[in-house]
Amino acid sequence: MVENQEKNILNKIIVVTGSSRGIGAAIVKHLAKLGYTVILNYNKSEASAKNVESELKKQGYTVDVFRADVSKPMEAKNLIDFAINKYGKIDVLINNAGICQDRLFTEITDEDWKNMMDNNLNSAFYCSREAAKNMIHNKQGLIINMSSIWGLTGGSMEVHYSTTKAGLIGLTKALAKELGPSNIRVNAIAPGIIDTDMNRGYSKEDLEELKNEIPLERIGTANNIAKSVAWLIEDDYTTGEVISINGGWNM
Ligand code: NAP
């Protein structure tokens, strides 16, 4: 029984977009250490991606690294093709790549808007479309979209960011309905504030103020998100859900 469970884990091929740093890197490390075969994707942070790879390989875990700017349809396809050509299938796709920008709504340029849509929402569409073809063929799979608390509540001065994160929730629910009969689950995770480079712009005082608004009175860690991803992979009856991990900031 235990041997069979171990075999199942080792057989699962998982692609994590945007995993050179932050939440994505924590997901890759956590899943690799659980015994899954993980494909780390980076765009600009090659050194950081290679560090995560060598750290895991030294410890004997299975990880591959593939550079692709997933905001571009051809590069997103190349990433999914790499996983399928090398391992014959893709079991789990985690659409985690994302950017953020603080900007007054009236100052968001066409380029800012398009850039946000391409990186945060269109990337998930491109990767999911390619992965879903293989998953439908295999009659099994899981897609996890990294949304945000701002996709649920809306964030002031982050209208374009919030729009993409709300869009990911729509994508999650509609796709969960369409792909459920093919035994493919689609879920979203909506983190609150997590300690990564994305929040380096906050001052110490800002962070203290934010903590005071959070019932658990602390900022989340990338590992908090990685553990919820692992749970979604292990589970087999949750689909179309948005899992909020925010210390009670939004209930
Ligand atoms: P981060 O530390 O800034 O890291 C962002 C990651 O996304 C990097 O690995 C980056 O890769 C990658 N990326 C961005 N655009 C990409 C593209 N076009 N193609 C491939 N990779 C791309 O951010 P994070 O905090 O870990 O955030 C990860 C996800 O969680 C994002 O979707 C974010 O919106 C979401 N989220 C974060 C928080 C938070 O508080 N941190 C809260 C809610 C939701 P390179 O550096 O290699 O380019």
PDB file of C-alpha atoms and ligand atoms in Angstrom:
ATOM      1  CA  MET A   1       0.000   0.000   0.000  1.00  0.00           C
ATOM      2  CA  VAL A   2       2.710   2.455   1.091  1.00  0.00           C
ATOM      3  CA  GLU A   3       4.822   1.284  -1.857  1.00  0.00           C
ATOM      4  CA  ASN A   4       1.927   1.984  -4.259  1.00  0.00           C
ATOM      5  CA  GLN A   5       1.440   5.466  -2.810  1.00  0.00           C
ATOM      6  CA  GLU A   6       5.164   6.163  -3.266  1.00  0.00           C
ATOM      7  CA  LYS A   7       4.990   4.941  -6.874  1.00  0.00           C
ATOM      8  CA  ASN A   8       2.030   7.255  -7.571  1.00  0.00           C
ATOM      9  CA  ILE A   9       3.951  10.242  -6.237  1.00  0.00           C
ATOM     10  CA  LEU A  10       7.072   9.433  -8.212  1.00  0.00           C
ATOM     11  CA  ASN A  11       4.974   9.068 -11.337  1.00  0.00           C
ATOM     12  CA  LYS A  12       3.420  12.531 -11.104  1.00  0.00           C
ATOM     13  CA  ILE A  13       4.872  15.167 -13.440  1.00  0.00           C
ATOM     14  CA  ILE A  14       4.321  18.713 -12.216  1.00  0.00           C
ATOM     15  CA  VAL A  15       5.023  22.024 -13.998  1.00  0.00           C
ATOM     16  CA  VAL A  16       5.233  25.189 -11.871  1.00  0.00           C
ATOM     17  CA  THR A  17       5.333  28.420 -13.886  1.00  0.00           C
ATOM     18  CA  GLY A  18       7.304  31.354 -12.493  1.00  0.00           C
ATOM     19  CA  SER A  19       9.206  29.288  -9.956  1.00  0.00           C
ATOM     20  CA  SER A  20      12.673  30.838  -9.906  1.00  0.00           C
ATOM     21  CA  ARG A  21      11.842  32.807  -6.739  1.00  0.00           C
ATOM     22  CA  GLY A  22       9.216  33.386  -4.056  1.00  0.00           C
ATOM     23  CA  ILE A  23       6.079  31.263  -3.863  1.00  0.00           C
ATOM     24  CA  GLY A  24       6.887  29.262  -7.019  1.00  0.00           C
ATOM     25  CA  ALA A  25      10.354  28.289  -5.748  1.00  0.00           C
ATOM     26  CA  ALA A  26       8.863  27.213  -2.393  1.00  0.00           C
ATOM     27  CA  ILE A  27       6.294  25.074  -4.231  1.00  0.00           C
ATOM     28  CA  VAL A  28       9.019  23.409  -6.333  1.00  0.00           C
ATOM     29  CA  LYS A  29      11.142  22.640  -3.262  1.00  0.00           C
ATOM     30  CA  HIS A  30       8.220  21.310  -1.227  1.00  0.00           C
ATOM     31  CA  LEU A  31       6.887  19.072  -4.019  1.00  0.00           C
ATOM     32  CA  ALA A  32      10.331  17.773  -5.033  1.00  0.00           C
ATOM     33  CA  LYS A  33      11.002  16.833  -1.404  1.00  0.00           C
ATOM     34  CA  LEU A  34       7.695  14.926  -1.323  1.00  0.00           C
ATOM     35  CA  GLY A  35       9.005  12.832  -4.211  1.00  0.00           C
ATOM     36  CA  TYR A  36       7.224  14.390  -7.199  1.00  0.00           C
ATOM     37  CA  THR A  37       9.004  15.115 -10.484  1.00  0.00           C
ATOM     38  CA  VAL A  38       8.939  18.888 -10.814  1.00  0.00           C
ATOM     39  CA  ILE A  39       9.693  21.214 -13.717  1.00  0.00           C
ATOM     40  CA  LEU A  40      10.816  24.639 -12.572  1.00  0.00           C
ATOM     41  CA  ASN A  41      10.168  27.506 -14.976  1.00  0.00           C
ATOM     42  CA  TYR A  42      11.882  30.879 -14.970  1.00  0.00           C
ATOM     43  CA  ASN A  43      11.953  33.882 -17.243  1.00  0.00           C
ATOM     44  CA  LYS A  44      14.579  36.433 -16.108  1.00  0.00           C
ATOM     45  CA  SER A  45      16.041  35.022 -12.877  1.00  0.00           C
ATOM     46  CA  GLU A  46      18.336  32.344 -14.300  1.00  0.00           C
ATOM     47  CA  ALA A  47      20.832  32.352 -11.400  1.00  0.00           C
ATOM     48  CA  SER A  48      18.104  31.927  -8.806  1.00  0.00           C
ATOM     49  CA  ALA A  49      16.461  29.135 -10.843  1.00  0.00           C
ATOM     50  CA  LYS A  50      19.781  27.293 -11.188  1.00  0.00           C
ATOM     51  CA  ASN A  51      20.405  27.634  -7.433  1.00  0.00           C
ATOM     52  CA  VAL A  52      17.076  26.007  -6.604  1.00  0.00           C
ATOM     53  CA  GLU A  53      17.833  23.262  -9.141  1.00  0.00           C
ATOM     54  CA  SER A  54      21.321  22.478  -7.826  1.00  0.00           C
ATOM     55  CA  GLU A  55      20.196  22.602  -4.171  1.00  0.00           C
ATOM     56  CA  LEU A  56      17.503  19.986  -4.915  1.00  0.00           C
ATOM     57  CA  LYS A  57      19.654  17.826  -7.177  1.00  0.00           C
ATOM     58  CA  LYS A  58      22.420  17.680  -4.547  1.00  0.00           C
ATOM     59  CA  GLN A  59      19.841  16.199  -2.178  1.00  0.00           C
ATOM     60  CA  GLY A  60      18.836  13.607  -4.793  1.00  0.00           C
ATOM     61  CA  TYR A  61      15.460  15.065  -5.826  1.00  0.00           C
ATOM     62  CA  THR A  62      14.096  15.106  -9.397  1.00  0.00           C
ATOM     63  CA  VAL A  63      13.844  18.580 -10.893  1.00  0.00           C
ATOM     64  CA  ASP A  64      14.184  20.053 -14.380  1.00  0.00           C
ATOM     65  CA  VAL A  65      14.577  23.698 -15.317  1.00  0.00           C
ATOM     66  CA  PHE A  66      13.063  25.299 -18.410  1.00  0.00           C
ATOM     67  CA  ARG A  67      13.259  28.966 -19.433  1.00  0.00           C
ATOM     68  CA  ALA A  68      10.083  30.360 -20.979  1.00  0.00           C
ATOM     69  CA  ASP A  69       8.315  33.690 -20.866  1.00  0.00           C
ATOM     70  CA  VAL A  70       4.829  32.281 -20.334  1.00  0.00           C
ATOM     71  CA  SER A  71       3.216  35.596 -21.295  1.00  0.00           C
ATOM     72  CA  LYS A  72       4.047  34.548 -24.891  1.00  0.00           C
ATOM     73  CA  PRO A  73       1.895  31.757 -26.369  1.00  0.00           C
ATOM     74  CA  MET A  74       4.743  29.987 -28.218  1.00  0.00           C
ATOM     75  CA  GLU A  75       7.038  29.992 -25.181  1.00  0.00           C
ATOM     76  CA  ALA A  76       4.225  28.727 -22.942  1.00  0.00           C
ATOM     77  CA  LYS A  77       3.642  25.911 -25.451  1.00  0.00           C
ATOM     78  CA  ASN A  78       7.376  25.111 -25.470  1.00  0.00           C
ATOM     79  CA  LEU A  79       7.310  24.703 -21.686  1.00  0.00           C
ATOM     80  CA  ILE A  80       4.380  22.271 -21.741  1.00  0.00           C
ATOM     81  CA  ASP A  81       5.855  20.414 -24.755  1.00  0.00           C
ATOM     82  CA  PHE A  82       9.154  20.053 -22.874  1.00  0.00           C
ATOM     83  CA  ALA A  83       7.391  18.268 -19.984  1.00  0.00           C
ATOM     84  CA  ILE A  84       5.371  16.026 -22.303  1.00  0.00           C
ATOM     85  CA  ASN A  85       8.301  15.173 -24.593  1.00  0.00           C
ATOM     86  CA  LYS A  86      10.556  14.334 -21.665  1.00  0.00           C
ATOM     87  CA  TYR A  87       8.082  12.509 -19.398  1.00  0.00           C
ATOM     88  CA  GLY A  88       5.237  11.556 -21.752  1.00  0.00           C
ATOM     89  CA  LYS A  89       2.566  13.458 -19.807  1.00  0.00           C
ATOM     90  CA  ILE A  90       1.718  16.302 -17.487  1.00  0.00           C
ATOM     91  CA  ASP A  91      -0.257  15.549 -14.322  1.00  0.00           C
ATOM     92  CA  VAL A  92      -0.305  18.916 -12.564  1.00  0.00           C
ATOM     93  CA  LEU A  93       0.063  22.446 -13.910  1.00  0.00           C
ATOM     94  CA  ILE A  94       0.500  25.269 -11.422  1.00  0.00           C
ATOM     95  CA  ASN A  95      -0.042  28.665 -13.053  1.00  0.00           C
ATOM     96  CA  ASN A  96       1.930  30.719 -10.575  1.00  0.00           C
ATOM     97  CA  ALA A  97       3.887  33.236 -12.722  1.00  0.00           C
ATOM     98  CA  GLY A  98       2.843  36.786 -12.030  1.00  0.00           C
ATOM     99  CA  ILE A  99       3.833  40.418 -11.746  1.00  0.00           C
ATOM    100  CA  CYS A 100       2.389  43.314  -9.770  1.00  0.00           C
ATOM    101  CA  GLN A 101       2.350  47.080 -10.052  1.00  0.00           C
ATOM    102  CA  ASP A 102       0.974  49.818  -7.763  1.00  0.00           C
ATOM    103  CA  ARG A 103      -0.544  52.558  -9.909  1.00  0.00           C
ATOM    104  CA  LEU A 104      -3.447  54.990  -9.721  1.00  0.00           C
ATOM    105  CA  PHE A 105      -6.181  53.789 -12.056  1.00  0.00           C
ATOM    106  CA  THR A 106      -6.075  56.963 -14.170  1.00  0.00           C
ATOM    107  CA  GLU A 107      -2.318  56.537 -14.649  1.00  0.00           C
ATOM    108  CA  ILE A 108      -2.396  52.958 -15.907  1.00  0.00           C
ATOM    109  CA  THR A 109      -1.215  53.062 -19.517  1.00  0.00           C
ATOM    110  CA  ASP A 110      -2.412  50.748 -22.273  1.00  0.00           C
ATOM    111  CA  GLU A 111       0.965  49.075 -22.073  1.00  0.00           C
ATOM    112  CA  ASP A 112       0.736  48.575 -18.268  1.00  0.00           C
ATOM    113  CA  TRP A 113      -2.717  47.045 -18.694  1.00  0.00           C
ATOM    114  CA  LYS A 114      -1.682  44.716 -21.518  1.00  0.00           C
ATOM    115  CA  ASN A 115       1.491  43.680 -19.725  1.00  0.00           C
ATOM    116  CA  MET A 116      -0.502  42.750 -16.610  1.00  0.00           C
ATOM    117  CA  MET A 117      -3.053  40.736 -18.625  1.00  0.00           C
ATOM    118  CA  ASP A 118      -0.299  38.909 -20.560  1.00  0.00           C
ATOM    119  CA  ASN A 119       1.787  37.975 -17.530  1.00  0.00           C
ATOM    120  CA  ASN A 120      -0.929  37.143 -15.000  1.00  0.00           C
ATOM    121  CA  LEU A 121      -3.982  35.953 -16.933  1.00  0.00           C
ATOM    122  CA  ASN A 122      -3.113  35.164 -20.549  1.00  0.00           C
ATOM    123  CA  SER A 123      -0.126  33.081 -19.387  1.00  0.00           C
ATOM    124  CA  ALA A 124      -2.497  30.800 -17.465  1.00  0.00           C
ATOM    125  CA  PHE A 125      -4.722  30.493 -20.542  1.00  0.00           C
ATOM    126  CA  TYR A 126      -1.789  29.601 -22.830  1.00  0.00           C
ATOM    127  CA  CYS A 127      -0.298  27.012 -20.450  1.00  0.00           C
ATOM    128  CA  SER A 128      -3.656  25.494 -19.445  1.00  0.00           C
ATOM    129  CA  ARG A 129      -4.811  25.130 -23.052  1.00  0.00           C
ATOM    130  CA  GLU A 130      -1.710  23.144 -23.996  1.00  0.00           C
ATOM    131  CA  ALA A 131      -1.641  21.065 -20.802  1.00  0.00           C
ATOM    132  CA  ALA A 132      -5.386  20.327 -20.982  1.00  0.00           C
ATOM    133  CA  LYS A 133      -4.973  18.594 -24.365  1.00  0.00           C
ATOM    134  CA  ASN A 134      -2.621  16.064 -22.763  1.00  0.00           C
ATOM    135  CA  MET A 135      -4.711  15.780 -19.587  1.00  0.00           C
ATOM    136  CA  ILE A 136      -7.927  15.151 -21.549  1.00  0.00           C
ATOM    137  CA  HIS A 137      -6.113  12.422 -23.488  1.00  0.00           C
ATOM    138  CA  ASN A 138      -4.955  10.860 -20.200  1.00  0.00           C
ATOM    139  CA  LYS A 139      -8.370  11.341 -18.535  1.00  0.00           C
ATOM    140  CA  GLN A 140      -6.772  12.867 -15.463  1.00  0.00           C
ATOM    141  CA  GLY A 141      -5.069  16.046 -14.292  1.00  0.00           C
ATOM    142  CA  LEU A 142      -5.027  19.044 -12.001  1.00  0.00           C
ATOM    143  CA  ILE A 143      -4.603  22.747 -12.755  1.00  0.00           C
ATOM    144  CA  ILE A 144      -3.991  25.240  -9.942  1.00  0.00           C
ATOM    145  CA  ASN A 145      -4.199  28.981 -10.650  1.00  0.00           C
ATOM    146  CA  MET A 146      -2.459  31.416  -8.301  1.00  0.00           C
ATOM    147  CA  SER A 147      -5.042  34.132  -7.734  1.00  0.00           C
ATOM    148  CA  SER A 148      -4.919  36.615  -4.849  1.00  0.00           C
ATOM    149  CA  ILE A 149      -7.011  38.119  -2.083  1.00  0.00           C
ATOM    150  CA  TRP A 150      -7.280  41.144  -4.434  1.00  0.00           C
ATOM    151  CA  GLY A 151      -9.033  38.938  -7.001  1.00  0.00           C
ATOM    152  CA  LEU A 152     -11.760  38.396  -4.411  1.00  0.00           C
ATOM    153  CA  THR A 153     -11.986  41.809  -2.754  1.00  0.00           C
ATOM    154  CA  GLY A 154     -10.344  44.237  -5.226  1.00  0.00           C
ATOM    155  CA  GLY A 155      -7.205  46.189  -4.331  1.00  0.00           C
ATOM    156  CA  SER A 156      -7.043  49.977  -4.481  1.00  0.00           C
ATOM    157  CA  MET A 157      -4.277  51.222  -6.813  1.00  0.00           C
ATOM    158  CA  GLU A 158      -4.042  47.677  -8.189  1.00  0.00           C
ATOM    159  CA  VAL A 159      -7.047  47.613 -10.498  1.00  0.00           C
ATOM    160  CA  HIS A 160      -5.232  45.894 -13.362  1.00  0.00           C
ATOM    161  CA  TYR A 161      -3.625  43.349 -10.985  1.00  0.00           C
ATOM    162  CA  SER A 162      -6.981  42.702  -9.245  1.00  0.00           C
ATOM    163  CA  THR A 163      -8.697  42.273 -12.615  1.00  0.00           C
ATOM    164  CA  THR A 164      -6.262  39.538 -13.660  1.00  0.00           C
ATOM    165  CA  LYS A 165      -6.622  37.746 -10.329  1.00  0.00           C
ATOM    166  CA  ALA A 166     -10.441  37.880 -10.541  1.00  0.00           C
ATOM    167  CA  GLY A 167     -10.128  36.643 -14.136  1.00  0.00           C
ATOM    168  CA  LEU A 168      -8.173  33.630 -12.901  1.00  0.00           C
ATOM    169  CA  ILE A 169     -11.092  32.774 -10.611  1.00  0.00           C
ATOM    170  CA  GLY A 170     -13.495  32.872 -13.579  1.00  0.00           C
ATOM    171  CA  LEU A 171     -11.099  30.723 -15.583  1.00  0.00           C
ATOM    172  CA  THR A 172     -10.873  28.273 -12.680  1.00  0.00           C
ATOM    173  CA  LYS A 173     -14.612  27.818 -12.227  1.00  0.00           C
ATOM    174  CA  ALA A 174     -15.547  27.612 -15.914  1.00  0.00           C
ATOM    175  CA  LEU A 175     -12.701  25.235 -16.714  1.00  0.00           C
ATOM    176  CA  ALA A 176     -13.523  23.061 -13.675  1.00  0.00           C
ATOM    177  CA  LYS A 177     -17.022  22.585 -15.119  1.00  0.00           C
ATOM    178  CA  GLU A 178     -15.799  21.861 -18.628  1.00  0.00           C
ATOM    179  CA  LEU A 179     -12.986  19.497 -17.647  1.00  0.00           C
ATOM    180  CA  GLY A 180     -14.618  17.742 -14.674  1.00  0.00           C
ATOM    181  CA  PRO A 181     -16.098  14.983 -16.863  1.00  0.00           C
ATOM    182  CA  SER A 182     -12.543  14.263 -18.097  1.00  0.00           C
ATOM    183  CA  ASN A 183     -11.463  13.743 -14.456  1.00  0.00           C
ATOM    184  CA  ILE A 184      -9.462  16.976 -14.475  1.00  0.00           C
ATOM    185  CA  ARG A 185      -9.720  19.240 -11.442  1.00  0.00           C
ATOM    186  CA  VAL A 186      -9.153  22.997 -11.592  1.00  0.00           C
ATOM    187  CA  ASN A 187      -8.708  25.078  -8.443  1.00  0.00           C
ATOM    188  CA  ALA A 188      -7.364  28.470  -7.440  1.00  0.00           C
ATOM    189  CA  ILE A 189      -5.400  29.606  -4.417  1.00  0.00           C
ATOM    190  CA  ALA A 190      -5.906  33.161  -3.178  1.00  0.00           C
ATOM    191  CA  PRO A 191      -3.002  34.130  -0.911  1.00  0.00           C
ATOM    192  CA  GLY A 192      -3.176  37.172   1.342  1.00  0.00           C
ATOM    193  CA  ILE A 193       0.123  38.921   1.956  1.00  0.00           C
ATOM    194  CA  ILE A 194       3.105  36.606   1.636  1.00  0.00           C
ATOM    195  CA  ASP A 195       6.738  37.398   2.407  1.00  0.00           C
ATOM    196  CA  THR A 196       8.384  37.464  -1.062  1.00  0.00           C
ATOM    197  CA  ASP A 197      10.133  39.960  -3.362  1.00  0.00           C
ATOM    198  CA  MET A 198       6.677  41.042  -4.546  1.00  0.00           C
ATOM    199  CA  ASN A 199       6.145  42.870  -1.251  1.00  0.00           C
ATOM    200  CA  ARG A 200       9.614  44.392  -0.844  1.00  0.00           C
ATOM    201  CA  GLY A 201       8.085  47.813  -1.600  1.00  0.00           C
ATOM    202  CA  TYR A 202       6.325  47.902   1.797  1.00  0.00           C
ATOM    203  CA  SER A 203       8.097  49.745   4.615  1.00  0.00           C
ATOM    204  CA  LYS A 204       8.495  48.163   8.061  1.00  0.00           C
ATOM    205  CA  GLU A 205       5.710  50.458   9.307  1.00  0.00           C
ATOM    206  CA  ASP A 206       3.393  49.441   6.425  1.00  0.00           C
ATOM    207  CA  LEU A 207       3.956  45.777   7.283  1.00  0.00           C
ATOM    208  CA  GLU A 208       3.197  46.374  10.978  1.00  0.00           C
ATOM    209  CA  GLU A 209      -0.049  48.117   9.998  1.00  0.00           C
ATOM    210  CA  LEU A 210      -0.978  45.238   7.718  1.00  0.00           C
ATOM    211  CA  LYS A 211      -0.268  42.696  10.468  1.00  0.00           C
ATOM    212  CA  ASN A 212      -2.682  44.579  12.730  1.00  0.00           C
ATOM    213  CA  GLU A 213      -5.447  43.999  10.157  1.00  0.00           C
ATOM    214  CA  ILE A 214      -4.802  40.244  10.020  1.00  0.00           C
ATOM    215  CA  PRO A 215      -6.454  38.129  12.748  1.00  0.00           C
ATOM    216  CA  LEU A 216      -3.402  35.811  12.954  1.00  0.00           C
ATOM    217  CA  GLU A 217      -1.229  38.978  13.252  1.00  0.00           C
ATOM    218  CA  ARG A 218       1.483  37.789  10.895  1.00  0.00           C
ATOM    219  CA  ILE A 219       2.515  37.853   7.243  1.00  0.00           C
ATOM    220  CA  GLY A 220       2.260  34.502   5.435  1.00  0.00           C
ATOM    221  CA  THR A 221       5.215  32.529   4.138  1.00  0.00           C
ATOM    222  CA  ALA A 222       5.726  30.997   0.703  1.00  0.00           C
ATOM    223  CA  ASN A 223       5.747  27.642   2.479  1.00  0.00           C
ATOM    224  CA  ASN A 224       2.177  28.191   3.688  1.00  0.00           C
ATOM    225  CA  ILE A 225       1.147  28.286   0.029  1.00  0.00           C
ATOM    226  CA  ALA A 226       3.340  25.315  -0.946  1.00  0.00           C
ATOM    227  CA  LYS A 227       1.637  23.140   1.685  1.00  0.00           C
ATOM    228  CA  SER A 228      -1.827  23.987   0.345  1.00  0.00           C
ATOM    229  CA  VAL A 229      -0.678  23.078  -3.173  1.00  0.00           C
ATOM    230  CA  ALA A 230       0.513  19.699  -1.874  1.00  0.00           C
ATOM    231  CA  TRP A 231      -2.870  19.143  -0.227  1.00  0.00           C
ATOM    232  CA  LEU A 232      -4.717  19.928  -3.480  1.00  0.00           C
ATOM    233  CA  ILE A 233      -2.520  17.399  -5.305  1.00  0.00           C
ATOM    234  CA  GLU A 234      -3.177  14.698  -2.736  1.00  0.00           C
ATOM    235  CA  ASP A 235      -6.934  15.340  -2.671  1.00  0.00           C
ATOM    236  CA  ASP A 236      -9.149  14.073  -5.512  1.00  0.00           C
ATOM    237  CA  TYR A 237     -12.603  15.567  -4.906  1.00  0.00           C
ATOM    238  CA  THR A 238     -12.064  19.342  -4.763  1.00  0.00           C
ATOM    239  CA  THR A 239     -12.657  21.284  -7.947  1.00  0.00           C
ATOM    240  CA  GLY A 240     -13.750  24.801  -8.933  1.00  0.00           C
ATOM    241  CA  GLU A 241     -12.692  26.076  -5.505  1.00  0.00           C
ATOM    242  CA  VAL A 242     -10.770  29.153  -4.433  1.00  0.00           C
ATOM    243  CA  ILE A 243      -8.681  28.343  -1.371  1.00  0.00           C
ATOM    244  CA  SER A 244      -7.993  31.489   0.673  1.00  0.00           C
ATOM    245  CA  ILE A 245      -4.751  31.457   2.648  1.00  0.00           C
ATOM    246  CA  ASN A 246      -4.565  34.829   4.327  1.00  0.00           C
ATOM    247  CA  GLY A 247      -4.409  34.494   8.114  1.00  0.00           C
ATOM    248  CA  GLY A 248      -8.091  35.451   8.306  1.00  0.00           C
ATOM    249  CA  TRP A 249      -7.577  38.819   6.586  1.00  0.00           C
ATOM    250  CA  ASN A 250     -10.662  38.221   4.421  1.00  0.00           C
ATOM    251  CA  MET A 251     -13.346  35.784   5.573  1.00  0.00           C
TER     252      MET A 251
HETATM  253  P1  NAP B   1       7.801  37.116  -6.942  1.00  0.00           P
HETATM  254  O1  NAP B   1       8.615  36.792  -5.749  1.00  0.00           O
HETATM  255  O2  NAP B   1       7.864  38.482  -7.524  1.00  0.00           O
HETATM  256  O3  NAP B   1       8.145  36.038  -8.081  1.00  0.00           O
HETATM  257  C1  NAP B   1       7.467  36.093  -9.309  1.00  0.00           C
HETATM  258  C2  NAP B   1       7.856  34.876 -10.113  1.00  0.00           C
HETATM  259  O4  NAP B   1       7.074  34.911 -11.323  1.00  0.00           O
HETATM  260  C3  NAP B   1       9.314  34.869 -10.501  1.00  0.00           C
HETATM  261  O5  NAP B   1       9.808  33.542 -10.397  1.00  0.00           O
HETATM  262  C4  NAP B   1       9.282  35.313 -11.970  1.00  0.00           C
HETATM  263  O6  NAP B   1      10.314  34.735 -12.756  1.00  0.00           O
HETATM  264  C5  NAP B   1       7.962  34.726 -12.421  1.00  0.00           C
HETATM  265  N1  NAP B   1       7.424  35.340 -13.632  1.00  0.00           N
HETATM  266  C6  NAP B   1       6.850  36.554 -13.773  1.00  0.00           C
HETATM  267  N2  NAP B   1       6.485  36.750 -15.047  1.00  0.00           N
HETATM  268  C7  NAP B   1       6.844  35.619 -15.738  1.00  0.00           C
HETATM  269  C8  NAP B   1       6.734  35.210 -17.075  1.00  0.00           C
HETATM  270  N3  NAP B   1       6.182  36.001 -18.005  1.00  0.00           N
HETATM  271  N4  NAP B   1       7.196  33.983 -17.417  1.00  0.00           N
HETATM  272  C9  NAP B   1       7.758  33.170 -16.506  1.00  0.00           C
HETATM  273  N5  NAP B   1       7.901  33.511 -15.207  1.00  0.00           N
HETATM  274  C10 NAP B   1       7.442  34.727 -14.838  1.00  0.00           C
HETATM  275  O7  NAP B   1       6.257  36.852  -6.644  1.00  0.00           O
HETATM  276  P2  NAP B   1       5.548  35.854  -5.631  1.00  0.00           P
HETATM  277  O8  NAP B   1       5.157  36.627  -4.446  1.00  0.00           O
HETATM  278  O9  NAP B   1       6.308  34.617  -5.487  1.00  0.00           O
HETATM  279  O10 NAP B   1       4.191  35.604  -6.458  1.00  0.00           O
HETATM  280  C11 NAP B   1       3.896  34.378  -7.125  1.00  0.00           C
HETATM  281  C12 NAP B   1       2.433  34.404  -7.509  1.00  0.00           C
HETATM  282  O11 NAP B   1       1.627  34.560  -6.328  1.00  0.00           O
HETATM  283  C13 NAP B   1       2.066  35.581  -8.419  1.00  0.00           C
HETATM  284  O12 NAP B   1       1.111  35.144  -9.367  1.00  0.00           O
HETATM  285  C14 NAP B   1       1.438  36.577  -7.460  1.00  0.00           C
HETATM  286  O13 NAP B   1       0.550  37.444  -8.087  1.00  0.00           O
HETATM  287  C15 NAP B   1       0.752  35.651  -6.487  1.00  0.00           C
HETATM  288  N6  NAP B   1       0.468  36.275  -5.185  1.00  0.00           N
HETATM  289  C16 NAP B   1       1.481  36.734  -4.398  1.00  0.00           C
HETATM  290  C17 NAP B   1       1.173  37.327  -3.176  1.00  0.00           C
HETATM  291  C18 NAP B   1       2.230  37.852  -2.249  1.00  0.00           C
HETATM  292  O14 NAP B   1       1.860  38.522  -1.258  1.00  0.00           O
HETATM  293  N7  NAP B   1       3.498  37.625  -2.490  1.00  0.00           N
HETATM  294  C19 NAP B   1      -0.165  37.440  -2.780  1.00  0.00           C
HETATM  295  C20 NAP B   1      -1.158  36.960  -3.607  1.00  0.00           C
HETATM  296  C21 NAP B   1      -0.830  36.362  -4.817  1.00  0.00           C
HETATM  297  P3  NAP B   1      11.680  35.513 -13.210  1.00  0.00           P
HETATM  298  O15 NAP B   1      12.147  36.294 -12.010  1.00  0.00           O
HETATM  299  O16 NAP B   1      12.584  34.381 -13.591  1.00  0.00           O
HETATM  300  O17 NAP B   1      11.323  36.377 -14.380  1.00  0.00           O
END
